[in-house]
């Protein structure tokens, strides 16, 4: 149980275009999902907290107009990287809060490369 | 906010030896401390966690200790094997209200056969 999927697993896009990443909880309802970004050889850094039916809470330094987060259902959150630039190239990982409040279940990640 | 520091950044041990990774945290409200193993290009995998109502927890070759007074916790891996080679992250959070995790900077463990 507690499986989280992400789609796509990898994507290459041109600078200036937008990319949407989906995060789904497959066998449980997730009222809260988290989006992390991980640059090569670095740690996971929280970008935003997404609550179903309400606006996401963004961490300091994360542009909310550039990284659009939508959590329209209890099983799906999406992250859209708008007007992507090469410096947005990174590994984006979502996690979903499980039935037990402190547990988190990670998606497999999405490797974004902006050329 | 919470700040988690992790040491060492790299650790090389011989197969069969023990490995210890240490983390400190800043927010006294944190009471949930998971450890993750991450292989290249993969998601973090939870290997063990501890909550602040206990001081030590063990699962086969892996153990975690917590000193809440000093605000530090450690991961102990005994009888290391080459397949233990990976990056390990500690994290801290609060165990209520579905809070995000604050991660340490990671430790690259290399187990030499």
XYZ file of N, CA and C in Angstrom:
684
model
N 0.815 -1.201 0.000
C 0.000 0.000 0.000
C 0.851 1.254 0.000
N 0.196 2.454 -0.034
C 0.844 3.754 0.003
C 1.812 3.944 -1.153
N 1.292 3.818 -2.358
C 2.112 3.979 -3.554
C 1.844 5.339 -4.169
N 2.932 6.016 -4.536
C 2.844 7.315 -5.181
C 3.530 7.226 -6.541
N 2.865 7.693 -7.555
C 3.463 7.680 -8.886
C 3.682 9.105 -9.368
N 4.598 9.241 -10.291
C 4.861 10.523 -10.925
C 4.960 10.317 -12.425
N 4.498 11.329 -13.143
C 4.570 11.253 -14.596
C 4.828 12.632 -15.172
N 5.762 12.795 -16.093
C 6.599 11.731 -16.654
C 7.788 11.423 -15.736
N 8.516 10.382 -16.042
C 9.714 10.057 -15.265
C 10.890 10.921 -15.710
N 10.859 11.329 -16.954
C 11.862 12.264 -17.430
C 11.271 13.070 -18.581
N 11.771 14.281 -18.744
C 11.273 15.146 -19.815
C 12.381 16.108 -20.220
N 12.466 16.325 -21.510
C 13.399 17.306 -22.063
C 12.558 18.357 -22.768
N 12.791 19.607 -22.448
C 12.009 20.651 -23.100
C 12.918 21.813 -23.488
N 12.420 22.618 -24.367
C 13.192 23.791 -24.810
C 12.965 24.958 -23.866
N 13.964 25.785 -23.758
C 13.870 26.975 -22.931
C 12.684 27.833 -23.345
N 11.914 28.283 -22.363
C 10.756 29.122 -22.645
C 9.445 28.386 -22.683
N 9.483 27.076 -22.740
C 8.254 26.283 -22.754
C 7.859 25.896 -21.335
N 6.652 25.326 -21.206
C 6.149 24.910 -19.894
C 6.050 23.391 -19.829
N 6.224 22.875 -18.653
C 6.184 21.431 -18.432
C 5.308 21.134 -17.220
N 4.429 20.140 -17.363
C 3.569 19.742 -16.254
C 3.995 18.381 -15.745
N 4.120 18.276 -14.425
C 4.476 17.015 -13.772
C 3.310 16.609 -12.889
N 2.906 15.349 -12.993
C 1.783 14.856 -12.197
C 2.277 13.957 -11.070
N 1.631 14.084 -9.937
C 1.919 13.249 -8.772
C 0.605 12.645 -8.307
N 0.553 11.314 -8.272
C -0.688 10.628 -7.901
C -0.470 9.665 -6.748
N -1.392 9.697 -5.794
C -1.419 8.659 -4.767
C -2.358 7.588 -5.288
N -1.847 6.368 -5.434
C -2.592 5.329 -6.141
C -3.570 4.561 -5.268
N -3.274 4.407 -4.014
C -4.124 3.545 -3.188
C -4.501 4.195 -1.868
N -4.364 5.509 -1.796
C -4.814 6.203 -0.605
C -5.107 7.644 -0.980
N -5.847 8.304 -0.138
C -6.164 9.704 -0.366
C -5.158 10.574 0.373
N -4.656 11.552 -0.330
C -3.620 12.416 0.219
C -4.128 13.851 0.279
N -4.459 14.310 1.461
C -4.902 15.694 1.576
C -3.734 16.662 1.424
N -2.542 16.160 1.712
C -1.361 17.015 1.609
C -0.306 16.338 0.760
N 0.245 17.083 -0.168
C 1.372 16.601 -0.971
C 2.472 17.655 -0.918
N 3.688 17.198 -1.061
C 4.846 18.076 -0.995
C 5.647 17.949 -2.284
N 6.194 19.055 -2.721
C 7.068 19.061 -3.888
C 8.469 19.451 -3.463
N 9.418 18.592 -3.832
C 10.820 18.828 -3.526
C 11.597 18.941 -4.844
N 12.726 19.619 -4.757
C 13.628 19.721 -5.901
C 15.005 19.271 -5.430
N 15.673 18.511 -6.269
C 16.992 18.000 -5.907
C 17.951 18.223 -7.063
N 18.936 19.086 -6.862
C 19.991 19.294 -7.854
C 21.033 18.202 -7.673
N 21.828 17.955 -8.720
C 22.820 16.870 -8.646
C 23.715 16.968 -7.421
N 23.865 15.855 -6.749
C 24.730 15.720 -5.576
C 24.324 16.638 -4.434
N 23.064 17.033 -4.421
C 22.586 17.862 -3.336
C 21.399 17.194 -2.648
N 20.930 17.839 -1.613
C 19.827 17.292 -0.838
C 18.478 17.669 -1.450
N 17.438 17.142 -0.884
C 16.083 17.503 -1.302
C 15.694 18.800 -0.605
N 15.215 19.739 -1.399
C 14.797 21.024 -0.857
C 13.303 21.186 -1.108
N 12.572 21.486 -0.068
C 11.137 21.661 -0.196
C 10.833 22.903 -1.024
N 9.967 22.725 -2.001
C 9.525 23.858 -2.817
C 8.193 24.396 -2.308
N 7.268 23.479 -2.068
C 5.930 23.922 -1.691
C 5.156 22.779 -1.066
N 4.162 23.164 -0.279
C 3.220 22.226 0.324
C 1.877 22.452 -0.336
N 1.289 21.367 -0.776
C 0.049 21.436 -1.535
C -1.076 20.765 -0.753
N -2.115 21.511 -0.469
C -3.274 20.958 0.231
C -4.469 20.909 -0.715
N -5.150 19.810 -0.694
C -6.277 19.616 -1.598
C -7.316 20.703 -1.416
N -7.666 21.338 -2.514
C -8.725 22.332 -2.503
C -8.312 23.714 -2.068
N -7.025 23.912 -1.782
C -6.600 25.253 -1.381
C -5.281 25.610 -2.066
N -4.882 26.843 -1.910
C -3.647 27.299 -2.555
C -2.434 26.672 -1.882
N -1.426 26.432 -2.701
C -0.192 25.862 -2.171
C 0.572 26.895 -1.352
N 1.354 26.400 -0.424
C 2.238 27.247 0.369
C 3.650 27.071 -0.138
N 4.248 28.144 -0.589
C 5.568 28.080 -1.203
C 6.653 28.450 -0.198
N 7.801 27.801 -0.336
C 8.943 28.135 0.508
C 9.577 29.428 0.020
N 10.292 30.056 0.922
C 10.952 31.306 0.580
C 11.914 31.086 -0.576
N 11.851 31.976 -1.541
C 12.740 31.887 -2.691
C 12.187 31.103 -3.854
N 11.045 30.475 -3.688
C 10.411 29.722 -4.770
C 9.324 30.590 -5.387
N 9.441 30.849 -6.679
C 8.498 31.740 -7.355
C 7.182 31.026 -7.625
N 6.126 31.491 -7.004
C 4.838 30.822 -7.156
C 4.252 31.001 -8.556
N 4.632 32.075 -9.237
C 4.127 32.282 -10.589
C 4.891 31.459 -11.614
N 6.028 30.952 -11.222
C 6.824 30.130 -12.133
C 6.529 28.647 -11.914
N 6.340 28.268 -10.671
C 6.062 26.875 -10.324
C 4.609 26.799 -9.844
N 3.724 26.493 -10.782
C 2.299 26.470 -10.487
C 1.897 25.106 -9.950
N 1.269 25.105 -8.807
C 0.865 23.853 -8.180
C -0.647 23.822 -8.059
N -1.217 22.698 -8.484
C -2.651 22.481 -8.394
C -2.920 21.153 -7.718
N -3.784 21.167 -6.722
C -4.108 19.938 -5.991
C -5.620 19.832 -5.964
N -6.168 19.470 -7.126
C -7.617 19.547 -7.314
C -8.365 18.346 -6.769
N -7.658 17.254 -6.496
C -8.338 16.079 -5.962
C -7.478 15.449 -4.882
N -8.036 14.497 -4.176
C -7.312 13.863 -3.078
C -6.254 12.879 -3.558
N -6.167 12.672 -4.853
C -5.170 11.729 -5.354
C -4.239 12.332 -6.399
N -4.385 13.609 -6.699
C -3.576 14.189 -7.766
C -3.133 15.602 -7.435
N -1.843 15.831 -7.559
C -1.278 17.171 -7.494
C -0.403 17.347 -8.723
N -0.420 18.537 -9.294
C 0.415 18.804 -10.463
C 1.315 19.997 -10.208
N 2.514 19.911 -10.768
C 3.484 21.000 -10.727
C 3.760 21.396 -12.167
N 3.514 22.646 -12.498
C 3.814 23.141 -13.837
C 4.962 24.130 -13.745
N 6.028 23.818 -14.458
C 7.163 24.721 -14.535
C 6.927 25.601 -15.763
N 6.667 26.865 -15.545
C 6.361 27.761 -16.663
C 7.616 28.478 -17.139
N 7.659 28.740 -18.421
C 8.796 29.434 -19.028
C 10.112 28.864 -18.492
N 10.274 27.583 -18.712
C 11.432 26.886 -18.145
C 12.745 27.417 -18.716
N 13.751 27.439 -17.872
C 15.105 27.831 -18.265
C 16.076 26.730 -17.866
N 17.256 26.726 -18.444
C 18.219 25.660 -18.115
C 18.485 25.510 -16.625
N 18.435 26.599 -15.887
C 18.688 26.498 -14.436
C 17.559 25.801 -13.680
N 16.420 25.549 -14.366
C 15.332 24.784 -13.760
C 15.551 23.283 -13.908
N 16.562 22.908 -14.674
C 16.868 21.490 -14.842
C 17.195 20.892 -13.477
N 16.485 19.844 -13.129
C 16.639 19.273 -11.792
C 15.826 17.983 -11.709
N 15.893 17.360 -10.550
C 15.094 16.169 -10.234
C 13.976 16.654 -9.323
N 12.739 16.519 -9.774
C 11.593 16.972 -9.000
C 10.900 15.748 -8.398
N 10.738 15.774 -7.081
C 10.148 14.629 -6.379
C 8.955 15.112 -5.563
N 7.866 14.384 -5.678
C 6.716 14.699 -4.844
C 6.620 13.660 -3.730
N 5.945 14.037 -2.672
C 5.617 13.067 -1.640
C 4.204 13.344 -1.160
N 3.582 12.321 -0.663
C 2.208 12.456 -0.200
C 2.124 12.033 1.257
N 1.377 12.799 2.012
C 1.140 12.422 3.391
C 0.203 11.232 3.451
N 0.599 10.206 4.184
C -0.199 8.996 4.262
C -1.248 9.055 5.353
N -1.859 7.918 5.627
C -2.910 7.861 6.641
C -2.410 8.276 8.037
N -1.141 7.967 8.317
C -0.542 8.395 9.575
C 0.122 9.737 9.340
N -0.135 10.712 10.174
C 0.187 12.103 9.856
C 1.648 12.338 9.541
N 2.577 11.647 10.203
C 3.981 11.986 9.992
C 4.616 11.182 8.862
N 3.938 10.187 8.341
C 4.521 9.388 7.267
C 4.396 10.099 5.926
N 5.430 9.959 5.110
C 5.388 10.502 3.760
C 5.835 9.423 2.792
N 5.215 9.430 1.639
C 5.523 8.434 0.626
C 5.953 9.176 -0.622
N 7.130 8.827 -1.096
C 7.741 9.560 -2.200
C 7.394 8.951 -3.559
N 7.196 9.840 -4.512
C 7.096 9.408 -5.898
C 8.475 9.078 -6.432
N 8.542 8.491 -7.620
C 9.840 8.081 -8.175
C 10.655 9.235 -8.741
N 10.070 10.419 -8.816
C 10.821 11.570 -9.298
C 10.679 11.797 -10.792
N 10.888 13.028 -11.190
C 10.874 13.423 -12.602
C 12.150 14.182 -12.891
N 12.904 13.685 -13.863
C 14.140 14.367 -14.269
C 13.793 15.355 -15.375
N 13.933 16.644 -15.083
C 13.648 17.689 -16.072
C 14.954 18.253 -16.603
N 15.075 18.243 -17.910
C 16.225 18.862 -18.575
C 15.709 19.928 -19.523
N 16.181 21.148 -19.327
C 15.769 22.268 -20.177
C 16.942 22.653 -21.067
N 16.705 22.592 -22.361
C 17.809 22.886 -23.292
C 17.695 24.296 -23.869
N 12.806 28.534 10.907
C 12.442 27.174 10.552
C 13.504 26.179 10.979
N 13.232 24.935 10.701
C 14.144 23.860 11.068
C 15.394 23.875 10.194
N 16.527 23.513 10.799
C 17.791 23.372 10.079
C 18.422 22.052 10.520
N 18.757 21.210 9.576
C 19.346 19.911 9.889
C 20.749 19.839 9.277
N 21.711 19.555 10.113
C 23.082 19.403 9.639
C 23.487 17.931 9.725
N 24.224 17.483 8.728
C 24.562 16.071 8.634
C 26.054 15.914 8.364
N 26.661 14.929 9.051
C 28.096 14.652 8.889
C 28.341 13.151 8.985
N 29.326 12.610 8.274
C 30.165 13.314 7.308
C 29.473 13.403 5.949
N 30.047 14.106 5.022
C 29.474 14.184 3.687
C 29.817 12.941 2.875
N 30.973 12.350 3.154
C 31.332 11.090 2.516
C 31.914 10.165 3.573
N 31.699 8.880 3.366
C 32.163 7.888 4.317
C 32.513 6.619 3.555
N 33.743 6.180 3.723
C 34.183 4.960 3.069
C 34.578 3.955 4.136
N 34.012 2.764 4.062
C 34.294 1.723 5.045
C 34.564 0.420 4.313
N 35.241 -0.485 5.011
C 35.457 -1.817 4.475
C 34.233 -2.677 4.764
N 33.957 -3.568 3.864
C 32.845 -4.492 4.055
C 32.974 -5.190 5.401
N 31.865 -5.213 6.140
C 31.872 -5.839 7.456
C 32.060 -4.855 8.591
N 32.609 -3.685 8.281
C 32.780 -2.664 9.310
C 31.448 -1.968 9.588
N 31.452 -1.143 10.632
C 30.265 -0.352 10.959
C 30.386 1.049 10.378
N 29.244 1.671 10.136
C 29.207 3.050 9.636
C 28.269 3.849 10.536
N 28.685 5.062 10.846
C 27.879 5.939 11.689
C 27.727 7.296 10.995
N 26.513 7.757 10.907
C 26.214 9.054 10.321
C 25.459 9.868 11.371
N 25.862 11.125 11.520
C 25.286 11.938 12.590
C 24.558 13.169 12.046
N 23.489 13.519 12.719
C 22.717 14.710 12.351
C 22.352 15.505 13.577
N 22.312 16.812 13.422
C 21.799 17.688 14.470
C 20.659 18.510 13.896
N 19.747 18.901 14.758
C 18.625 19.707 14.309
C 18.469 20.901 15.236
N 17.729 21.889 14.765
C 17.675 23.142 15.523
C 16.333 23.378 16.220
N 15.255 22.845 15.663
C 13.929 23.140 16.181
C 13.519 22.119 17.249
N 13.378 22.582 18.461
C 13.044 21.670 19.560
C 11.643 21.071 19.400
N 10.837 21.644 18.523
C 9.495 21.099 18.294
C 9.529 19.836 17.418
N 10.623 19.613 16.714
C 10.721 18.427 15.856
C 10.702 17.172 16.712
N 9.945 16.189 16.266
C 9.859 14.960 17.054
C 9.739 13.710 16.192
N 9.978 13.867 14.904
C 9.966 12.718 14.010
C 11.226 12.794 13.158
N 12.019 11.691 13.177
C 13.344 11.718 12.556
C 13.526 10.468 11.683
N 13.237 10.586 10.412
C 13.428 9.435 9.517
C 14.793 9.470 8.845
N 15.244 8.316 8.416
C 16.461 8.189 7.622
C 16.097 7.564 6.282
N 16.687 8.115 5.227
C 16.403 7.636 3.885
C 17.685 7.214 3.189
N 17.534 6.199 2.363
C 18.615 5.748 1.485
C 18.200 6.086 0.062
N 19.087 6.728 -0.669
C 18.759 7.099 -2.034
C 19.847 6.615 -2.986
N 19.453 5.841 -3.941
C 20.358 5.424 -4.993
C 20.196 6.374 -6.167
N 21.204 6.433 -7.001
C 21.277 7.427 -8.059
C 20.026 7.391 -8.937
N 19.372 8.545 -9.047
C 18.213 8.660 -9.915
C 16.936 8.045 -9.383
N 16.974 7.602 -8.121
C 15.796 6.940 -7.548
C 15.183 7.788 -6.437
N 14.012 7.363 -6.016
C 13.358 8.075 -4.915
C 14.027 7.724 -3.602
N 13.926 8.593 -2.601
C 14.434 8.231 -1.266
C 13.605 7.084 -0.701
N 14.281 6.145 -0.072
C 13.594 5.010 0.550
C 13.773 5.094 2.051
N 12.687 5.051 2.769
C 12.743 5.072 4.228
C 13.374 3.780 4.732
N 14.417 3.914 5.532
C 15.056 2.713 6.068
C 14.782 2.541 7.553
N 14.609 3.612 8.260
C 14.277 3.537 9.671
C 13.854 4.931 10.121
N 13.031 4.988 11.137
C 12.650 6.275 11.692
C 12.509 6.158 13.199
N 12.524 7.298 13.853
C 12.390 7.310 15.304
C 11.576 8.523 15.692
N 10.778 8.350 16.693
C 10.025 9.467 17.228
C 10.564 9.788 18.608
N 10.287 10.974 19.065
C 11.014 11.463 20.238
C 10.587 10.817 21.540
N 9.641 9.914 21.514
C 9.292 9.239 22.752
C 10.185 8.017 23.009
N 11.107 7.751 22.091
C 12.063 6.665 22.299
C 13.468 7.199 22.038
N 14.480 6.545 22.624
C 15.852 6.997 22.442
C 16.625 6.171 21.440
N 16.142 4.972 21.163
C 16.864 4.102 20.248
C 15.876 3.144 19.591
N 16.186 2.837 18.340
C 15.358 1.888 17.616
C 16.261 1.068 16.708
N 16.003 -0.214 16.633
C 16.877 -1.088 15.862
C 16.058 -1.955 14.917
N 16.605 -2.175 13.731
C 15.979 -3.060 12.749
C 17.092 -3.818 12.049
N 17.357 -5.011 12.511
C 18.410 -5.866 11.986
C 19.760 -5.148 12.060
N 20.370 -4.819 10.932
C 21.708 -4.213 10.961
C 21.681 -2.694 11.122
N 20.503 -2.136 11.184
C 20.366 -0.681 11.222
C 19.782 -0.246 12.558
N 20.351 0.812 13.108
C 19.830 1.361 14.351
C 19.893 2.877 14.287
N 18.998 3.505 14.996
C 19.012 4.963 15.108
C 18.932 5.313 16.581
N 19.722 6.291 16.987
C 19.687 6.781 18.356
C 19.312 8.249 18.329
N 18.660 8.688 19.353
C 18.187 10.067 19.436
C 18.519 10.634 20.801
N 19.125 11.793 20.822
C 19.371 12.536 22.047
C 18.622 13.854 21.914
N 17.434 13.906 22.475
C 16.592 15.078 22.281
C 17.133 16.300 23.027
N 17.797 16.055 24.130
C 18.373 17.174 24.885
C 19.442 17.881 24.066
N 20.284 17.091 23.441
C 21.372 17.646 22.638
C 20.931 17.940 21.212
N 19.740 17.527 20.838
C 19.207 17.716 19.496
C 20.085 17.054 18.445
N 20.432 15.816 18.697
C 21.115 15.101 17.640
C 20.672 13.653 17.596
N 20.780 13.090 16.406
C 20.410 11.708 16.185
C 21.375 11.085 15.186
N 21.538 9.787 15.300
C 22.569 9.106 14.516
C 22.032 7.821 13.908
N 22.604 7.476 12.777
C 22.306 6.215 12.092
C 23.507 5.310 12.228
N 23.277 4.075 12.628
C 24.337 3.100 12.782
C 24.030 1.914 11.877
N 24.983 1.601 11.017
C 24.842 0.420 10.171
C 25.975 -0.531 10.533
N 25.635 -1.726 10.951
C 26.647 -2.720 11.303
C 26.793 -3.730 10.167
N 27.941 -4.406 10.182
C 28.226 -5.445 9.184
C 27.886 -4.957 7.770
N 28.478 -3.841 7.413
C 28.149 -3.226 6.133
C 28.435 -4.154 4.954
N 27.624 -3.999 3.922
C 27.743 -4.797 2.713
C 27.836 -3.856 1.513
N 28.413 -4.292 0.408
C 28.531 -3.408 -0.765
C 27.192 -2.814 -1.204
N 26.119 -3.550 -1.017
C 24.812 -3.032 -1.424
C 24.299 -1.925 -0.501
N 24.999 -1.681 0.589
C 24.655 -0.538 1.443
C 25.170 0.775 0.844
N 26.023 0.678 -0.164
C 26.579 1.881 -0.792
C 25.454 2.696 -1.426
N 25.346 3.944 -1.018
C 24.283 4.837 -1.485
C 24.475 6.181 -0.785
N 23.548 7.092 -1.040
C 23.520 8.350 -0.298
C 22.433 8.232 0.770
N 22.782 8.606 1.974
C 21.854 8.536 3.096
C 21.509 9.949 3.558
N 20.222 10.169 3.777
C 19.745 11.462 4.247
C 19.019 11.288 5.571
N 19.318 12.169 6.519
C 18.491 12.268 7.697
C 17.464 13.368 7.452
N 16.420 13.372 8.226
C 15.394 14.397 8.097
C 14.723 14.604 9.440
N 14.050 15.725 9.561
C 13.326 16.037 10.787
C 11.998 16.662 10.445
N 11.030 16.406 11.305
C 9.701 16.954 11.089
C 8.939 16.928 12.412
N 7.734 17.425 12.355
C 6.820 17.346 13.491
C 5.782 16.289 13.154
N 5.416 15.461 14.104
C 4.579 14.306 13.783
C 3.085 14.575 13.798
N 2.706 15.834 13.752
C 1.280 16.148 13.656
C 1.061 17.121 12.511
N -0.128 17.077 11.920
C -0.496 18.065 10.922
C 0.160 17.923 9.584
N 0.740 16.770 9.273
C 1.327 16.514 7.968
C 2.309 17.612 7.568
N 3.407 17.671 8.280
C 4.431 18.671 8.018
C 5.462 18.145 7.038
N 6.070 19.080 6.312
C 7.130 18.701 5.379
C 8.372 18.272 6.144
N 9.209 17.532 5.472
C 10.479 17.099 6.036
C 11.570 18.125 5.716
N 12.443 18.341 6.664
C 13.657 19.109 6.419
C 14.800 18.113 6.370
N 15.514 18.082 5.264
C 16.542 17.073 5.058
C 17.921 17.592 5.420
N 18.765 16.682 5.864
C 20.181 16.974 5.983
C 20.812 16.981 4.597
N 22.080 17.304 4.541
C 22.775 17.479 3.270
C 23.186 16.174 2.613
N 23.087 15.068 3.333
C 23.375 13.770 2.743
C 24.779 13.268 3.030
N 24.905 11.942 3.099
C 26.193 11.275 3.287
C 26.337 10.204 2.222
N 27.397 10.313 1.461
C 27.658 9.292 0.451
C 28.470 8.183 1.099
N 27.872 7.021 1.259
C 28.533 5.880 1.877
C 29.040 4.937 0.791
N 30.310 4.623 0.880
C 30.922 3.666 -0.034
C 31.448 2.504 0.792
N 30.952 1.314 0.512
C 31.405 0.121 1.209
C 32.325 -0.637 0.263
N 33.580 -0.718 0.650
C 34.578 -1.376 -0.192
C 34.583 -2.879 0.044
N 34.469 -3.665 -1.021
C 34.444 -5.131 -0.852
C 35.785 -5.662 -0.354
